Coordinates of N, CA and C and ligand atoms in Angstrom, one line a residue:
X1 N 55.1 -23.3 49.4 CA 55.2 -24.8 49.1 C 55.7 -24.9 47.6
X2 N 56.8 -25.6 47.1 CA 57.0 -25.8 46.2 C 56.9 -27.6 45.2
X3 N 56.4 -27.6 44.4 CA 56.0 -29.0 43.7 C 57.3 -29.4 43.1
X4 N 57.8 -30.9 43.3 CA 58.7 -31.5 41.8 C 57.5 -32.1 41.5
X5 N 57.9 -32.0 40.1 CA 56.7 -33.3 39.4 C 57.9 -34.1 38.6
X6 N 57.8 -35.6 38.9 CA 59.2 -36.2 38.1 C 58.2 -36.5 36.8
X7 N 58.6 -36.4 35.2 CA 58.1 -36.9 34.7 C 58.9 -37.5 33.4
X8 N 60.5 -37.7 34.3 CA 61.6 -38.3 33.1 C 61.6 -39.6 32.8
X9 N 60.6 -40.9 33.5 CA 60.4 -42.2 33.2 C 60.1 -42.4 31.7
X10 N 60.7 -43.5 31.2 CA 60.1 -43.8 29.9 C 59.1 -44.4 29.4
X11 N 58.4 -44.7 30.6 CA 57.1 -45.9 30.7 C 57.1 -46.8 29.5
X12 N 58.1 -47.5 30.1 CA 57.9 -48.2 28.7 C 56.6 -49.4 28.6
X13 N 56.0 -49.7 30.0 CA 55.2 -51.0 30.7 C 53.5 -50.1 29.6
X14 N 53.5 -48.6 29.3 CA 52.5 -47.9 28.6 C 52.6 -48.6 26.8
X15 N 54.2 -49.1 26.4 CA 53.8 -49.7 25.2 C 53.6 -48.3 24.1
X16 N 54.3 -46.8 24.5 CA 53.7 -46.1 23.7 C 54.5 -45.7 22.8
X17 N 54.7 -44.7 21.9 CA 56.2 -44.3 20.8 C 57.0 -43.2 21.4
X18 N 56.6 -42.7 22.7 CA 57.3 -41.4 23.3 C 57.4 -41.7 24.9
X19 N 57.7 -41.0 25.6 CA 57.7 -40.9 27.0 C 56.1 -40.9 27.3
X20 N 56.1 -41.8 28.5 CA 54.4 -41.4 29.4 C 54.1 -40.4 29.0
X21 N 55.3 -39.1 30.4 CA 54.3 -37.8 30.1 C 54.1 -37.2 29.4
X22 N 54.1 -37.2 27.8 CA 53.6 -37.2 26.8 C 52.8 -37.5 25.8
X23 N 52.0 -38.8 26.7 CA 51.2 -39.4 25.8 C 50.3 -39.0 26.1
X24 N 49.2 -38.9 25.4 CA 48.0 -38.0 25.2 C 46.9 -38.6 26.0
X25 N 45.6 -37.9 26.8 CA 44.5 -38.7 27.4 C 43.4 -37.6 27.2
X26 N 43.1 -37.3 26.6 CA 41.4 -36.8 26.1 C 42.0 -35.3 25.8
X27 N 42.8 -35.3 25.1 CA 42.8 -34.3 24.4 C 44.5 -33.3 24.9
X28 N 45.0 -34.1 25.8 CA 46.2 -33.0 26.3 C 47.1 -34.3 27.0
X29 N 47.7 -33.8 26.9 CA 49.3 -34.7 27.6 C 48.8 -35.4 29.2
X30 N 49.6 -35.7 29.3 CA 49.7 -36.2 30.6 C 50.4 -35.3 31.6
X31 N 51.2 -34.6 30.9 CA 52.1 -33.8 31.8 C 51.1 -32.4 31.9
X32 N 50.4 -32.4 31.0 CA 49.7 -31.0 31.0 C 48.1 -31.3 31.9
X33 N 48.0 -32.5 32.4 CA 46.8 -32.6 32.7 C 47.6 -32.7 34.3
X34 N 49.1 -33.2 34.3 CA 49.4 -33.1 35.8 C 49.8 -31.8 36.4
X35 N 50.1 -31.3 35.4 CA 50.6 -29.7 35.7 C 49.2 -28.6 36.0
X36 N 48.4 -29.1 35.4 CA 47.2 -28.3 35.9 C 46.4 -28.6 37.3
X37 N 46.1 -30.4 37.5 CA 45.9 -30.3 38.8 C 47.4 -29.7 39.8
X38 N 48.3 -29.8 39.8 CA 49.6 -29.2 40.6 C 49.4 -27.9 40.9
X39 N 48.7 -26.8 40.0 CA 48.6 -25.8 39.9 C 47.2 -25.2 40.8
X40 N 46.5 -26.4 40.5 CA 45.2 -26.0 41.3 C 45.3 -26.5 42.8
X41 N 46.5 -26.9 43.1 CA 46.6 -26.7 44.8 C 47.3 -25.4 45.2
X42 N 47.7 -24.7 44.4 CA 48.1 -23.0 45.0 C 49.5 -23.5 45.2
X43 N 50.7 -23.8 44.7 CA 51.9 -23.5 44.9 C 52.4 -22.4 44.8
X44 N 53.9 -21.9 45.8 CA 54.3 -20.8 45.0 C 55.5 -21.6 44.0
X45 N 56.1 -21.9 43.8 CA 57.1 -22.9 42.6 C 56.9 -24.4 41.9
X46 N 56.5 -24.7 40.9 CA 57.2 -25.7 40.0 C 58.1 -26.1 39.6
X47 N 58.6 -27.5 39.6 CA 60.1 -27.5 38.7 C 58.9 -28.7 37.8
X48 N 59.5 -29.3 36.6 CA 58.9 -30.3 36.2 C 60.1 -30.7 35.7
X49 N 60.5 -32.3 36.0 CA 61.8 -33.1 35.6 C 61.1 -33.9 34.5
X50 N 61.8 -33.8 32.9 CA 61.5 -34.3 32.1 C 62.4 -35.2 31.6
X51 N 62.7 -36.0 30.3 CA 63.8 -36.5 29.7 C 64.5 -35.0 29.2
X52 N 65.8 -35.4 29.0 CA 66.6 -34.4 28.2 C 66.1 -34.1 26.9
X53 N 65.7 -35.1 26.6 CA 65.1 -35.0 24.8 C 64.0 -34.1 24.6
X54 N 62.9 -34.1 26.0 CA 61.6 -33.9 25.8 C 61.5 -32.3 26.5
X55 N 62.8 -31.3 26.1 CA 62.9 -30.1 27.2 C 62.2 -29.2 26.5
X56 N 62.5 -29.3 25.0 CA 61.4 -28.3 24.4 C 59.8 -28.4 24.6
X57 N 59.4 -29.8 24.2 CA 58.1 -29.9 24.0 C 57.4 -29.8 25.6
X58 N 58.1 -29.8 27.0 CA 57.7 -29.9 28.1 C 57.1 -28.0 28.3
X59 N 58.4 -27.1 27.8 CA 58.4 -25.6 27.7 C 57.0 -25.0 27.1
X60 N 56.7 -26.0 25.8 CA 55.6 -25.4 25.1 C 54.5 -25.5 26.2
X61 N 54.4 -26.9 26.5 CA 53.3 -27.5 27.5 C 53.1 -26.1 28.4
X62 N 53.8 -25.5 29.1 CA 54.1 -24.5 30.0 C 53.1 -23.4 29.5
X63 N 53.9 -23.0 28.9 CA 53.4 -22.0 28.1 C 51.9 -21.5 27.8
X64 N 51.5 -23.0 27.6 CA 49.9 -22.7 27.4 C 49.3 -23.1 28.7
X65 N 49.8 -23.3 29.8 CA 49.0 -23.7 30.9 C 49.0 -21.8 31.2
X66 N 47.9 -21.7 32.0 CA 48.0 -20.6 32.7 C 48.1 -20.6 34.2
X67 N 49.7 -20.1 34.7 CA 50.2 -20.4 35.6 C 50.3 -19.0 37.1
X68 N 49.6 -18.1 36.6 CA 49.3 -16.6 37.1 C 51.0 -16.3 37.4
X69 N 51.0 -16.3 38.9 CA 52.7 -15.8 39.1 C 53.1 -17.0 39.7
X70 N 53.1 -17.9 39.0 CA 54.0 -18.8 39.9 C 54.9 -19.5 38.8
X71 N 56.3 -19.2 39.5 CA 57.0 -20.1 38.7 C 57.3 -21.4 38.3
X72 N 57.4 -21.9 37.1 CA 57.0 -22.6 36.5 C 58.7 -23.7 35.9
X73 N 59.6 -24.4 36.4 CA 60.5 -24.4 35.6 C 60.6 -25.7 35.1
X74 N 61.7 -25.8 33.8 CA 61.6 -27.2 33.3 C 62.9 -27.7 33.4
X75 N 63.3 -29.2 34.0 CA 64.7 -29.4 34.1 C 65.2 -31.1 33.7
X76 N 66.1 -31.0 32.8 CA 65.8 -32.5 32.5 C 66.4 -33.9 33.8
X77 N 66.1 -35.0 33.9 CA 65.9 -35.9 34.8 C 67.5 -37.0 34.6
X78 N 67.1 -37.5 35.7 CA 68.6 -38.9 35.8 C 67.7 -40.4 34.8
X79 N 68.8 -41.1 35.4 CA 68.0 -42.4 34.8 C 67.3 -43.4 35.6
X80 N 67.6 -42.9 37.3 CA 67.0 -43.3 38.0 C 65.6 -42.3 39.0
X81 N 64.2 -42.9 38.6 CA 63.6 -41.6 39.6 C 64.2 -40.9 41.1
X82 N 64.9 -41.4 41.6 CA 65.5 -40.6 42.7 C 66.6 -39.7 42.2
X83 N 67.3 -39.8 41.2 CA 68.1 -38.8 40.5 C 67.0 -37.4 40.4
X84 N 66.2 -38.5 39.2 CA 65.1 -37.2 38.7 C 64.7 -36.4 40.0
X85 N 64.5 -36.7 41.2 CA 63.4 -35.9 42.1 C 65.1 -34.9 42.9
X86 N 66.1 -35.3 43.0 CA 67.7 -34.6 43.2 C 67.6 -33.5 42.3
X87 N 67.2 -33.7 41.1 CA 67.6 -32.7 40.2 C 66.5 -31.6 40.3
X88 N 64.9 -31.9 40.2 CA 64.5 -31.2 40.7 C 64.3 -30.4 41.8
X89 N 65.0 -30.6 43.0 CA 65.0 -30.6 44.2 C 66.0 -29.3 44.3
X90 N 67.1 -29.5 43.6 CA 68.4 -28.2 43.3 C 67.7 -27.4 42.4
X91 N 66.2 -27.2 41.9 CA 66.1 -26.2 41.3 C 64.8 -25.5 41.5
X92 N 64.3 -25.6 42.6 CA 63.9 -25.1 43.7 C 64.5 -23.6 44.2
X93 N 64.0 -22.7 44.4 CA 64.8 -21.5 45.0 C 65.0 -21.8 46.8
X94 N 65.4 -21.0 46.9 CA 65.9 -20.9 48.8 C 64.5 -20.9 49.8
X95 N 63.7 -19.7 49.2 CA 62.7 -19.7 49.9 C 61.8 -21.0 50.1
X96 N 61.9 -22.0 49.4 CA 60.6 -23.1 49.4 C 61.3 -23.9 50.6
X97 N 60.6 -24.0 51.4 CA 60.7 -24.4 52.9 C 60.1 -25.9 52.8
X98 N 58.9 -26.1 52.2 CA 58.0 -27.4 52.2 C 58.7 -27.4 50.8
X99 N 58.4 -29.1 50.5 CA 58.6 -30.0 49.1 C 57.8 -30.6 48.8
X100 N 56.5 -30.9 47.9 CA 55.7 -31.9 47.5 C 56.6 -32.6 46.4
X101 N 56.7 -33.9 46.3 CA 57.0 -34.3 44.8 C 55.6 -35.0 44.5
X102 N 56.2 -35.1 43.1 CA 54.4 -35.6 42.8 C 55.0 -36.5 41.1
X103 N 54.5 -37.7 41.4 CA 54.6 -38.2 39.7 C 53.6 -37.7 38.9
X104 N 54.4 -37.1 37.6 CA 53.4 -36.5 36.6 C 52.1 -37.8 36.1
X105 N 52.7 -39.0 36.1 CA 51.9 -40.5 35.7 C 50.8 -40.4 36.4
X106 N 50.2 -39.9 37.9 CA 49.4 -39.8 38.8 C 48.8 -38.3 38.5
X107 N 48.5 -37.9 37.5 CA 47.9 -36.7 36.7 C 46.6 -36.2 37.4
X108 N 45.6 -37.2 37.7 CA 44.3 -36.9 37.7 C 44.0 -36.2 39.4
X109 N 45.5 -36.4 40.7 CA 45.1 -36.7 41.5 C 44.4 -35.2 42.2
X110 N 43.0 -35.7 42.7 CA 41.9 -34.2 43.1 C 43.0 -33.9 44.3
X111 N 42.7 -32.1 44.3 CA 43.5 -31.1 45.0 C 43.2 -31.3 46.5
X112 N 42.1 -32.1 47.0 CA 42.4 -32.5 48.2 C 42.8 -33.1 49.1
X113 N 43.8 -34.4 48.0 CA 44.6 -34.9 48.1 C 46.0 -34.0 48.2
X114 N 46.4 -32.9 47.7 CA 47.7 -32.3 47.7 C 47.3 -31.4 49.5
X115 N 46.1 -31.0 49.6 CA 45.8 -30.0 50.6 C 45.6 -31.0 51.9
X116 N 45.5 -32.6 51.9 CA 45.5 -33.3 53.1 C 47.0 -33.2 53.6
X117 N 48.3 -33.4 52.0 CA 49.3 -33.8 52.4 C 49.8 -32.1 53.0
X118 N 49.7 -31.3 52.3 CA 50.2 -29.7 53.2 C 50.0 -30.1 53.9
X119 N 48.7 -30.1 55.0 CA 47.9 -29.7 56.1 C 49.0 -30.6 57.3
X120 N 49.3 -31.8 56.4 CA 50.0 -32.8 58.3 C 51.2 -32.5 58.0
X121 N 52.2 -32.0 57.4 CA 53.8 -31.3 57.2 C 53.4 -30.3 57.7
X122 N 53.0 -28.9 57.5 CA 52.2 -27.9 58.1 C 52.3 -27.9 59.4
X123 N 51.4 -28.9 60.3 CA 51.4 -29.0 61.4 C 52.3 -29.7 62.1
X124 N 53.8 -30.5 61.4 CA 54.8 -30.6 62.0 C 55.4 -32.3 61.3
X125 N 54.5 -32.8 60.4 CA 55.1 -34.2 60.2 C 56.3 -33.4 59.7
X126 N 57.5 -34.7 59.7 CA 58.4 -34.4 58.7 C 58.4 -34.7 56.9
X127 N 57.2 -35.5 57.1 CA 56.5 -36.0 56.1 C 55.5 -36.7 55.7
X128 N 54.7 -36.5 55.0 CA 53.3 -36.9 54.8 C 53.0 -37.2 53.3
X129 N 52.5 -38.7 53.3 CA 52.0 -39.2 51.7 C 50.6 -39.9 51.7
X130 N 50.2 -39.6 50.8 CA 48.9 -40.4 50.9 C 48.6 -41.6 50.8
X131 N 47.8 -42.6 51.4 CA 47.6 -43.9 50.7 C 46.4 -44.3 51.0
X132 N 45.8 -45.8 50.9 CA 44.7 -46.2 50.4 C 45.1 -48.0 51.2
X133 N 44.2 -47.9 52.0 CA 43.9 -50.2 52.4 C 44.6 -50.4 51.2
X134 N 44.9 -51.7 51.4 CA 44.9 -52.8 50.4 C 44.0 -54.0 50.3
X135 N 43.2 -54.2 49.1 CA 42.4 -55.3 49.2 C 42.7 -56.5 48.9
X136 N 43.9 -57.0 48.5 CA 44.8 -58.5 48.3 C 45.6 -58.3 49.5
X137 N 45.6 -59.5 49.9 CA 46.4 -60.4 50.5 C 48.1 -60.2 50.3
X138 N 49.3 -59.5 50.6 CA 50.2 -59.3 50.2 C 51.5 -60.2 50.7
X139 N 52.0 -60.9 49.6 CA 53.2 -61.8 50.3 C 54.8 -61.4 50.0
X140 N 55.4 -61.5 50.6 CA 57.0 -61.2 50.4 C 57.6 -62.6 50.0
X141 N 58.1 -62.7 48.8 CA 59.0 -63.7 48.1 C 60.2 -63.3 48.4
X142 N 60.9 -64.5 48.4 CA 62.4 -64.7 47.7 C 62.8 -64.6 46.5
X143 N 63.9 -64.6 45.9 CA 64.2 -64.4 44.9 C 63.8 -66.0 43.9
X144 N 63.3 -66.8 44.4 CA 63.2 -68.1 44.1 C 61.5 -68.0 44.0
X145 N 60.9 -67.0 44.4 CA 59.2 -67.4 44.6 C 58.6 -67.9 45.7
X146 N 59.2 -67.9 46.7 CA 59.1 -68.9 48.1 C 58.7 -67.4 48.9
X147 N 57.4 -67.8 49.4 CA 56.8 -67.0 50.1 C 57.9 -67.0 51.7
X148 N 58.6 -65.4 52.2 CA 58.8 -65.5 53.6 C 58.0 -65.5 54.3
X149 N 57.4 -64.1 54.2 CA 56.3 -63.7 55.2 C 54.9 -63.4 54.8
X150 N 54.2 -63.1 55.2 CA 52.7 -62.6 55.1 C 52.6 -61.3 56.2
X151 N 52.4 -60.1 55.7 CA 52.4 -59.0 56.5 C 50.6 -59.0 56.5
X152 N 50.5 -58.3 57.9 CA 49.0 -58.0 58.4 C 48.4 -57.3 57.4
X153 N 47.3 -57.4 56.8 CA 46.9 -57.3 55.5 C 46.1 -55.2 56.3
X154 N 45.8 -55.5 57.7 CA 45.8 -54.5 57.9 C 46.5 -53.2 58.3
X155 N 47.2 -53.6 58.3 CA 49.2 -53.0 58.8 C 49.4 -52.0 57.4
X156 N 48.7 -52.6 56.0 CA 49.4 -52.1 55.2 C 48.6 -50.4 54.2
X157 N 49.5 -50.1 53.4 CA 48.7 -49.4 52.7 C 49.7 -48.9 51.8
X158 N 48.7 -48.5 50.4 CA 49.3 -48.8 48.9 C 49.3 -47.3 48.8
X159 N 50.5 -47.0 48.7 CA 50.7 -45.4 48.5 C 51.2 -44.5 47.3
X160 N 50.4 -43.4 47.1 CA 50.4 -42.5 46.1 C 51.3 -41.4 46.3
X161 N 51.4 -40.7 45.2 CA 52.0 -39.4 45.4 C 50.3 -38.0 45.4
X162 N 51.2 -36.9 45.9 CA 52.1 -35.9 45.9 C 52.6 -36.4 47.5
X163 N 54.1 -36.5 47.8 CA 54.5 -36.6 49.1 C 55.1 -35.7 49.5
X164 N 54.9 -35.3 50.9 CA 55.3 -33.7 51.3 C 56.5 -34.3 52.1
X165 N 57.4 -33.1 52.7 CA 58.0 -33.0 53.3 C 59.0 -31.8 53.6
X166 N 59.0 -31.5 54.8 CA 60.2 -30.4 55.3 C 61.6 -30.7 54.3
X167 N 61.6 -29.5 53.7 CA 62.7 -29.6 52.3 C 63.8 -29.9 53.5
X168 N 64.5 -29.3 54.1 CA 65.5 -29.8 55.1 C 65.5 -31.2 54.8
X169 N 64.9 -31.6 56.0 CA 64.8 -33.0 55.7 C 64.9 -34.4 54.5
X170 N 63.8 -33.5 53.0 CA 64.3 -34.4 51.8 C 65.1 -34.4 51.5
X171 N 66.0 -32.9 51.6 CA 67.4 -32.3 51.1 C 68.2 -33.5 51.7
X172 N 68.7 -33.9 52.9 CA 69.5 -34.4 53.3 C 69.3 -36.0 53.1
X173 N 68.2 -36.6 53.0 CA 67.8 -37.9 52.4 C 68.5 -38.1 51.3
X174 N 68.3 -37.0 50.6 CA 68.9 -37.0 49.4 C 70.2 -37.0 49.3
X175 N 70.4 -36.3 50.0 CA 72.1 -35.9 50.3 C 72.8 -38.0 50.2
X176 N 72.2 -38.7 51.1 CA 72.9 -39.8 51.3 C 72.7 -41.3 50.3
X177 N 72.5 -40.3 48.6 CA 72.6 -41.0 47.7 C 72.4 -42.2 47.6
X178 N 71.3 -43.0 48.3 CA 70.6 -44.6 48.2 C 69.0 -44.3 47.3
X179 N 69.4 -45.4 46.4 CA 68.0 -45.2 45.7 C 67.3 -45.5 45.9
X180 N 65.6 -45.0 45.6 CA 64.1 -45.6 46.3 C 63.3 -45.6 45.0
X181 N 62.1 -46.5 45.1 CA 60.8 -45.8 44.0 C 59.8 -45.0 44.8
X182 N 60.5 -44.7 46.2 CA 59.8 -43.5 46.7 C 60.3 -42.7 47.7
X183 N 60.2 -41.1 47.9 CA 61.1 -40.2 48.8 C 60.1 -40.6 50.2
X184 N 59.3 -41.2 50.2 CA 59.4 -41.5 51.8 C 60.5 -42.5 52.6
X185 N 60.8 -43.5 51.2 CA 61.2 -44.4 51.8 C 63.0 -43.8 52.2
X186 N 63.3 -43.1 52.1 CA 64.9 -42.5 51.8 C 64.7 -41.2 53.6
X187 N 63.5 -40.9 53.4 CA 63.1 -40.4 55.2 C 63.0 -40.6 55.9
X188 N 62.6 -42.2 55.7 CA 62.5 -43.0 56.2 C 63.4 -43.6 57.3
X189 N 64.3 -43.9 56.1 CA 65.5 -44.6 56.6 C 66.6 -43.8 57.5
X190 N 66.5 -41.9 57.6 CA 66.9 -41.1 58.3 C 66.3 -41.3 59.7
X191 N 65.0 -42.0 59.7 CA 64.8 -42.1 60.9 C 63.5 -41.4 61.2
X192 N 63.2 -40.3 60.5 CA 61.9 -39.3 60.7 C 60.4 -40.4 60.7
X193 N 59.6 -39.8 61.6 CA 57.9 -40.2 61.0 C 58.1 -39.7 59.8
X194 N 57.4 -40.4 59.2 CA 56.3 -40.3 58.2 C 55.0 -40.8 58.1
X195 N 53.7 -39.7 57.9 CA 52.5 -39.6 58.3 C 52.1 -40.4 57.3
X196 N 51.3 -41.6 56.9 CA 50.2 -41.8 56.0 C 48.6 -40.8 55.8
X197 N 48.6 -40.0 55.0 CA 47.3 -39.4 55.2 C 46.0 -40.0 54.1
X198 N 44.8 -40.0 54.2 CA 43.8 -40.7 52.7 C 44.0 -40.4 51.9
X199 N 44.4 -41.3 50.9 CA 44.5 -40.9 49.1 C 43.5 -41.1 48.9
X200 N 43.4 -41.6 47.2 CA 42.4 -41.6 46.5 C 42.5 -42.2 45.5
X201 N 41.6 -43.3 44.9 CA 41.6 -43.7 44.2 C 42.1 -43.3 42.6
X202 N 41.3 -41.7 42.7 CA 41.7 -41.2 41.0 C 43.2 -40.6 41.0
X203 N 44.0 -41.1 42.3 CA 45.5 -40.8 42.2 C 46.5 -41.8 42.0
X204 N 45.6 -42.5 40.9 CA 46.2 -44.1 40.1 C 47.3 -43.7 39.4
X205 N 48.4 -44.0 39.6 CA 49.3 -44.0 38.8 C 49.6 -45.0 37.2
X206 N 49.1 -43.5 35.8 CA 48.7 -44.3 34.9 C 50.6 -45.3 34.6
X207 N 50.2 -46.9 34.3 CA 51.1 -47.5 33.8 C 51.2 -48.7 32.8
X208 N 50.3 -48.7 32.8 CA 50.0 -49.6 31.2 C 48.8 -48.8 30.9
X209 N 48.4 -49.9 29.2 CA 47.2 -49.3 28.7 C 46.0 -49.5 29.4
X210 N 45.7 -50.2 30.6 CA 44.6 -50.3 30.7 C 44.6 -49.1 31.7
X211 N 45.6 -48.7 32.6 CA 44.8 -47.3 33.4 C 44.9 -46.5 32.9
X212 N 45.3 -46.2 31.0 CA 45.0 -44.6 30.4 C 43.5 -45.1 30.4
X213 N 43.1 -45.9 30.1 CA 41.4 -46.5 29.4 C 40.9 -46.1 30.6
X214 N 41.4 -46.2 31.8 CA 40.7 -46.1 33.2 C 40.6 -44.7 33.6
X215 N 41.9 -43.8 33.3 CA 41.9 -42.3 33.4 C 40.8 -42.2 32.4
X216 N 40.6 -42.3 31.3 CA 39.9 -41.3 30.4 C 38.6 -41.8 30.5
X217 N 38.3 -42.9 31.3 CA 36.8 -42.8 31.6 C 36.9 -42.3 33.7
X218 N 37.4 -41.7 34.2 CA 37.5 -40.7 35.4 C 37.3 -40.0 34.7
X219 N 38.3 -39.3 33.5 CA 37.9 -38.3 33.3 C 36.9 -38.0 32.2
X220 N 36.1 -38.5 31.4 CA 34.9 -38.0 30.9 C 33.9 -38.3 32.1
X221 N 33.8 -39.3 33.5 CA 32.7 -39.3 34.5 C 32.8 -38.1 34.7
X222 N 34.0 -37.4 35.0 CA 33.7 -35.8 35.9 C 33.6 -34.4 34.7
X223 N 33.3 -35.1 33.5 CA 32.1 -33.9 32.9 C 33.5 -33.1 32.5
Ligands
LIG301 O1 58.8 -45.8 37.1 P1 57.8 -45.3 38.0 O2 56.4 -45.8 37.6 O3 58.0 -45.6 39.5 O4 57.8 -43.8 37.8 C1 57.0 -42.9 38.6 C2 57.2 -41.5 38.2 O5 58.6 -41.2 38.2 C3 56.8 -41.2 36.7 O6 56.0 -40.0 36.7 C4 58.1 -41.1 35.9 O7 58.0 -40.3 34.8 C5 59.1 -40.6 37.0 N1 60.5 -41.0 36.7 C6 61.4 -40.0 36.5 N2 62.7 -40.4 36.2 C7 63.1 -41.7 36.1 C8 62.1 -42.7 36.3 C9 60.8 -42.3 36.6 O8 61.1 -38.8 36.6 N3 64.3 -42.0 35.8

């Protein structure tokens, strides 16, 4: 199984002086705190898609993770996240058959979240992502603010990364060059299932300041 982690966004909605995955949460990066849970689901390859700017300091990050034999690579990103997850995607070797992508911003998320998403690609989805109910009421506007519809509040669910899938499959999603803010939804549109499996709450995607404040009390709860 091989991981992208995209982490070339500029977060700017974070308000910080550098890229997200570089801003700091109890003592290490973001990217280094997502690169370690990634590692602790047993991959054999990493790519990590960074800014172009940010290729050195992403290498250092590397360096000091301890990554046993698994390769580790760093590549810089587009300006749109579906670019970023293309680029990482071509730098992948031959052998990686499965694909998780995973946003580095979702840093904290526990490994058995990555091992629910293996397990249903594994046994044959074409693709599998996590998610979680939704507790609001969700409406579809117009471009004017005029409510169209109201979807079944139970129909829905608010979804996380790491998302797997039969690299075949993302490969050629990809291949048909339409942008998404997510690779399921680009699978989607090929036509394949795609499995919802349980996420997890601590697989928040940090994006302003108040979910670093949120990460970094997850992460001093768990000691
Ligand atoms: O912008 P959004 O919050 O959807 O970004 C989700 C993830 O995609 C983040 O980890 C971000 O770094 C990454 N991303 C990227 N390249 C972009 C935009 C976003 O790798 N051009």
């Amino acid at each position: 199984m091989g991981v992208v982690v995209v982490a070339a966004g500029s977060g700017t909605r974070l308000g910080a002086d550098r890229p997200k995955a570089f801003v700091e949460l109890a003592g290490a990066t973001i990217l280094e705190h997502a690169l370690r849970g990634v590692l602790a689901a047993g991959p054999a390859e990493v790519v990590l898609v960074v800014p172009q700017a940010q290729l050195a300091p992403a290498r250092q990050i590397v360096e000091r993770v301890p990554a046993q034999d698994v390769g580790v690579a760093v590549v810089a990103g587009g300006a749109e996240r579906t670019e970023s997850v293309a680029r990482g995607l071509d730098a992948l070797s031959e052998r990686v058959t499965m694909v998780l992508v995973h946003d580095a911003a979702r840093c904290l998320t526990p490994v058995a979240v990555f091992d629910r998403v293996v397990a249903a690609v594994a046994t044959g989805a074409a693709g599998a992502i996590p998610g979680l109910p939704v507790v609001d009421t969700i409406k579809v506007v117009d471009e004017r603010g005029v409510i169209t519809s109201t979807p079944v509040r139970e129909s829905l669910r608010a979804v996380q990364t790491p998302q797997g899938f039969d690299r075949a499959v993302l490969a050629a999603a990809h291949a048909a060059g339409v942008l998404a803010t997510d690779d399921a939804a680009l699978v989607e549109a090929l036509g394949h299932d795609v499995v919802v499996v349980e996420g997890d709450p601590r697989a928040l995607k940090i994006t302003t300041p108040e979910d670093l404040a949120r990460a970094e009390r997850l992460l001093a709860a768990s000691g």
